[in-house]
């Protein structure tokens, strides 16, 4: 069923997602802070708008994919934001990774004004966005989740309603805790293998299907072994997500000693200018602690 | 090809492994410090011996599966040890998890006395031993590795020669680094999910196939969710392995901040009497830090 969809935020993730909406036959209205990034969308047939408010005109579903919670608030609730022009009952779906409590606040404000809202953070990276195979973890009502499904299916494969408002963000936070702890294990294991005189490629082969296996070992281990610091997911975004979840954990009284340590270890990468390296460069922090030197290329 | 094999050490792992040797048609001579544990082997047709030296008589291959390096030295090189009676050229295969440097020393001593040696630590736990599907990470010569293969195939499925002497132990150390870091990630993620008000079962379902996936999430996550502290692998053994690898890392100049932290966090389980709980009880340490109380049942 084709309909009018607005898409706000055309970054690494948002651009391919909006293109999938066009390909699926929807009438797509887009907005991006840096207008030049909207060009490929215009060529594909989307209407490029000057403000989020303009993009939201006539759209039954509005998707946002921006940075942190102040960005989300601005494009939805700010001057020239989505809420200025969206019709009552419009379903607003936020794909940004923000604090669960911020998503809950935004949901309450929007509901009070007659809008509907889903928090719907993503997993799968730029690759998943380009291939249209993203995992989408949703928080909200089951009615709104079902209403969003035909739109989200254009770029998402594994859509899960985790619970009420904010619970998509909780699942995303947990996902990031899992990811960074696995990465640290891979980094420490491969540095240890080298320091103890083994061929780390052979060690990788020997352990990759055993009880130590993980997505990180399978996908990021080979990048570490190849000295490949290129990004599937930027260090700066990983750190933003971890900062947000550590704040949420503090407020909720959850102690996350491993994840807090990892947040500090990434700093060794950041202070050397590695913000736009891939999250596997946590490996460099372990190498540095173990006597190595490193600068991003 | 059936032959005479000695098996020293009939613990959780060794007993089912020795039974597989009997079933494969080998003539099996066994020794265990606590003689009562050898009963099932005697019933199956193995010859129960009073000392490692007696077990090694007439065996072309001698397997040991005991505790730490002093235990390995004692059963192989001590009074009444394997080396007292084994014929020149006997292949000694040690399945214990010990320090890579200790394995290298034992290999040198045995080679000087005309014996052959493989370090061959295991992955797969009691389940793998019972099912005969262990992963065996070997260090030594390719000639000795091939000579051991017909025997090890009785209980091992994935046999890998990682490198020269000690390199099986290096791979095992790396495997344990991977395992414990993954477990910590799962523990922190599930505590965070609960503290943030989500249904942790739903969060688990939403993240289990994504970029945060791991063997630990798949197998140990459900145990944590079910408050099941039973052991597939004992905390005390996990801690022994981590202690050994942290020593090896220190000597080699590898910094393992995550693994060192985990070693300390398991202490919260150990001081409460949890040595014989499963390694998933790292979860309890995170719960305790986050305000919970726990005693092993």
mmCIF file with all atom_site columns, C-alpha atoms in Angstrom, chain A residues 34-105:
data_model
loop_
_atom_site.group_PDB
_atom_site.id
_atom_site.type_symbol
_atom_site.label_atom_id
_atom_site.label_alt_id
_atom_site.label_comp_id
_atom_site.label_asym_id
_atom_site.label_entity_id
_atom_site.label_seq_id
_atom_site.pdbx_PDB_ins_code
_atom_site.Cartn_x
_atom_site.Cartn_y
_atom_site.Cartn_z
_atom_site.occupancy
_atom_site.B_iso_or_equiv
_atom_site.pdbx_formal_charge
_atom_site.auth_seq_id
_atom_site.auth_comp_id
_atom_site.auth_asym_id
_atom_site.auth_atom_id
_atom_site.pdbx_PDB_model_num
ATOM 1  C CA . UNK A 1 34  ? 22.926 19.745 4.822  1.00 0.00 ? 34  UNK A CA 1
ATOM 2  C CA . UNK A 1 35  ? 20.816 20.092 1.691  1.00 0.00 ? 35  UNK A CA 1
ATOM 3  C CA . UNK A 1 36  ? 23.503 18.729 -0.668 1.00 0.00 ? 36  UNK A CA 1
ATOM 4  C CA . UNK A 1 37  ? 23.062 15.273 0.832  1.00 0.00 ? 37  UNK A CA 1
ATOM 5  C CA . UNK A 1 38  ? 19.483 15.186 -0.451 1.00 0.00 ? 38  UNK A CA 1
ATOM 6  C CA . UNK A 1 39  ? 20.544 15.315 -4.120 1.00 0.00 ? 39  UNK A CA 1
ATOM 7  C CA . UNK A 1 40  ? 20.479 11.558 -4.751 1.00 0.00 ? 40  UNK A CA 1
ATOM 8  C CA . UNK A 1 41  ? 16.987 11.459 -3.237 1.00 0.00 ? 41  UNK A CA 1
ATOM 9  C CA . UNK A 1 42  ? 15.776 14.239 -5.561 1.00 0.00 ? 42  UNK A CA 1
ATOM 10 C CA . UNK A 1 43  ? 17.187 12.312 -8.532 1.00 0.00 ? 43  UNK A CA 1
ATOM 11 C CA . UNK A 1 44  ? 15.375 9.188  -7.376 1.00 0.00 ? 44  UNK A CA 1
ATOM 12 C CA . UNK A 1 45  ? 12.073 11.085 -7.296 1.00 0.00 ? 45  UNK A CA 1
ATOM 13 C CA . UNK A 1 46  ? 11.689 12.286 -3.705 1.00 0.00 ? 46  UNK A CA 1
ATOM 14 C CA . UNK A 1 47  ? 10.562 15.825 -2.908 1.00 0.00 ? 47  UNK A CA 1
ATOM 15 C CA . UNK A 1 48  ? 13.317 17.717 -1.114 1.00 0.00 ? 48  UNK A CA 1
ATOM 16 C CA . UNK A 1 49  ? 11.957 20.120 1.502  1.00 0.00 ? 49  UNK A CA 1
ATOM 17 C CA . UNK A 1 50  ? 13.463 23.147 3.249  1.00 0.00 ? 50  UNK A CA 1
ATOM 18 C CA . UNK A 1 51  ? 12.306 22.270 6.774  1.00 0.00 ? 51  UNK A CA 1
ATOM 19 C CA . UNK A 1 52  ? 11.035 19.234 8.710  1.00 0.00 ? 52  UNK A CA 1
ATOM 20 C CA . UNK A 1 53  ? 7.685  21.024 8.916  1.00 0.00 ? 53  UNK A CA 1
ATOM 21 C CA . UNK A 1 54  ? 7.466  21.221 5.139  1.00 0.00 ? 54  UNK A CA 1
ATOM 22 C CA . UNK A 1 55  ? 8.456  17.562 4.763  1.00 0.00 ? 55  UNK A CA 1
ATOM 23 C CA . UNK A 1 56  ? 5.715  16.487 7.177  1.00 0.00 ? 56  UNK A CA 1
ATOM 24 C CA . UNK A 1 57  ? 2.926  18.126 5.160  1.00 0.00 ? 57  UNK A CA 1
ATOM 25 C CA . UNK A 1 58  ? 0.463  15.503 3.980  1.00 0.00 ? 58  UNK A CA 1
ATOM 26 C CA . UNK A 1 59  ? 2.493  12.572 5.353  1.00 0.00 ? 59  UNK A CA 1
ATOM 27 C CA . UNK A 1 60  ? 0.691  9.871  7.339  1.00 0.00 ? 60  UNK A CA 1
ATOM 28 C CA . UNK A 1 61  ? 4.038  8.503  8.585  1.00 0.00 ? 61  UNK A CA 1
ATOM 29 C CA . UNK A 1 62  ? 7.083  10.634 9.437  1.00 0.00 ? 62  UNK A CA 1
ATOM 30 C CA . UNK A 1 63  ? 10.434 8.898  10.056 1.00 0.00 ? 63  UNK A CA 1
ATOM 31 C CA . UNK A 1 64  ? 13.353 10.639 11.748 1.00 0.00 ? 64  UNK A CA 1
ATOM 32 C CA . UNK A 1 65  ? 16.946 9.385  11.786 1.00 0.00 ? 65  UNK A CA 1
ATOM 33 C CA . UNK A 1 66  ? 19.187 12.034 13.306 1.00 0.00 ? 66  UNK A CA 1
ATOM 34 C CA . UNK A 1 67  ? 21.724 12.174 16.184 1.00 0.00 ? 67  UNK A CA 1
ATOM 35 C CA . UNK A 1 68  ? 21.055 12.485 19.879 1.00 0.00 ? 68  UNK A CA 1
ATOM 36 C CA . UNK A 1 69  ? 17.880 13.478 21.738 1.00 0.00 ? 69  UNK A CA 1
ATOM 37 C CA . UNK A 1 70  ? 18.309 17.299 21.285 1.00 0.00 ? 70  UNK A CA 1
ATOM 38 C CA . UNK A 1 71  ? 18.377 16.695 17.516 1.00 0.00 ? 71  UNK A CA 1
ATOM 39 C CA . UNK A 1 72  ? 15.272 14.539 17.690 1.00 0.00 ? 72  UNK A CA 1
ATOM 40 C CA . UNK A 1 73  ? 13.446 17.154 19.787 1.00 0.00 ? 73  UNK A CA 1
ATOM 41 C CA . UNK A 1 74  ? 14.478 19.893 17.366 1.00 0.00 ? 74  UNK A CA 1
ATOM 42 C CA . UNK A 1 75  ? 13.289 18.206 14.172 1.00 0.00 ? 75  UNK A CA 1
ATOM 43 C CA . UNK A 1 76  ? 10.028 17.037 15.746 1.00 0.00 ? 76  UNK A CA 1
ATOM 44 C CA . UNK A 1 77  ? 9.097  19.635 18.381 1.00 0.00 ? 77  UNK A CA 1
ATOM 45 C CA . UNK A 1 78  ? 11.256 22.667 17.492 1.00 0.00 ? 78  UNK A CA 1
ATOM 46 C CA . UNK A 1 79  ? 10.481 25.732 15.353 1.00 0.00 ? 79  UNK A CA 1
ATOM 47 C CA . UNK A 1 80  ? 9.804  24.425 11.831 1.00 0.00 ? 80  UNK A CA 1
ATOM 48 C CA . UNK A 1 81  ? 9.596  20.942 13.324 1.00 0.00 ? 81  UNK A CA 1
ATOM 49 C CA . UNK A 1 82  ? 7.364  18.094 12.221 1.00 0.00 ? 82  UNK A CA 1
ATOM 50 C CA . UNK A 1 83  ? 4.703  18.896 14.850 1.00 0.00 ? 83  UNK A CA 1
ATOM 51 C CA . UNK A 1 84  ? 4.126  22.356 13.322 1.00 0.00 ? 84  UNK A CA 1
ATOM 52 C CA . UNK A 1 85  ? 2.410  20.963 10.239 1.00 0.00 ? 85  UNK A CA 1
ATOM 53 C CA . UNK A 1 86  ? 1.703  17.274 10.743 1.00 0.00 ? 86  UNK A CA 1
ATOM 54 C CA . UNK A 1 87  ? -1.978 16.314 10.747 1.00 0.00 ? 87  UNK A CA 1
ATOM 55 C CA . UNK A 1 88  ? -3.508 14.975 13.985 1.00 0.00 ? 88  UNK A CA 1
ATOM 56 C CA . UNK A 1 89  ? -2.968 11.223 14.239 1.00 0.00 ? 89  UNK A CA 1
ATOM 57 C CA . UNK A 1 90  ? 0.277  11.306 12.221 1.00 0.00 ? 90  UNK A CA 1
ATOM 58 C CA . UNK A 1 91  ? 2.572  8.408  13.180 1.00 0.00 ? 91  UNK A CA 1
ATOM 59 C CA . UNK A 1 92  ? 6.078  9.638  13.977 1.00 0.00 ? 92  UNK A CA 1
ATOM 60 C CA . UNK A 1 93  ? 8.770  6.917  14.001 1.00 0.00 ? 93  UNK A CA 1
ATOM 61 C CA . UNK A 1 94  ? 12.182 7.824  15.411 1.00 0.00 ? 94  UNK A CA 1
ATOM 62 C CA . UNK A 1 95  ? 15.097 5.663  14.239 1.00 0.00 ? 95  UNK A CA 1
ATOM 63 C CA . UNK A 1 96  ? 17.765 7.634  16.152 1.00 0.00 ? 96  UNK A CA 1
ATOM 64 C CA . UNK A 1 97  ? 19.528 6.028  19.123 1.00 0.00 ? 97  UNK A CA 1
ATOM 65 C CA . UNK A 1 98  ? 18.654 8.163  22.151 1.00 0.00 ? 98  UNK A CA 1
ATOM 66 C CA . UNK A 1 99  ? 18.035 7.646  25.866 1.00 0.00 ? 99  UNK A CA 1
ATOM 67 C CA . UNK A 1 100 ? 14.992 5.500  26.712 1.00 0.00 ? 100 UNK A CA 1
ATOM 68 C CA . UNK A 1 101 ? 13.791 8.258  29.080 1.00 0.00 ? 101 UNK A CA 1
ATOM 69 C CA . UNK A 1 102 ? 14.093 10.887 26.318 1.00 0.00 ? 102 UNK A CA 1
ATOM 70 C CA . UNK A 1 103 ? 12.044 8.686  23.976 1.00 0.00 ? 103 UNK A CA 1
ATOM 71 C CA . UNK A 1 104 ? 9.415  8.314  26.704 1.00 0.00 ? 104 UNK A CA 1
ATOM 72 C CA . UNK A 1 105 ? 9.246  12.084 27.246 1.00 0.00 ? 105 UNK A CA 1
#
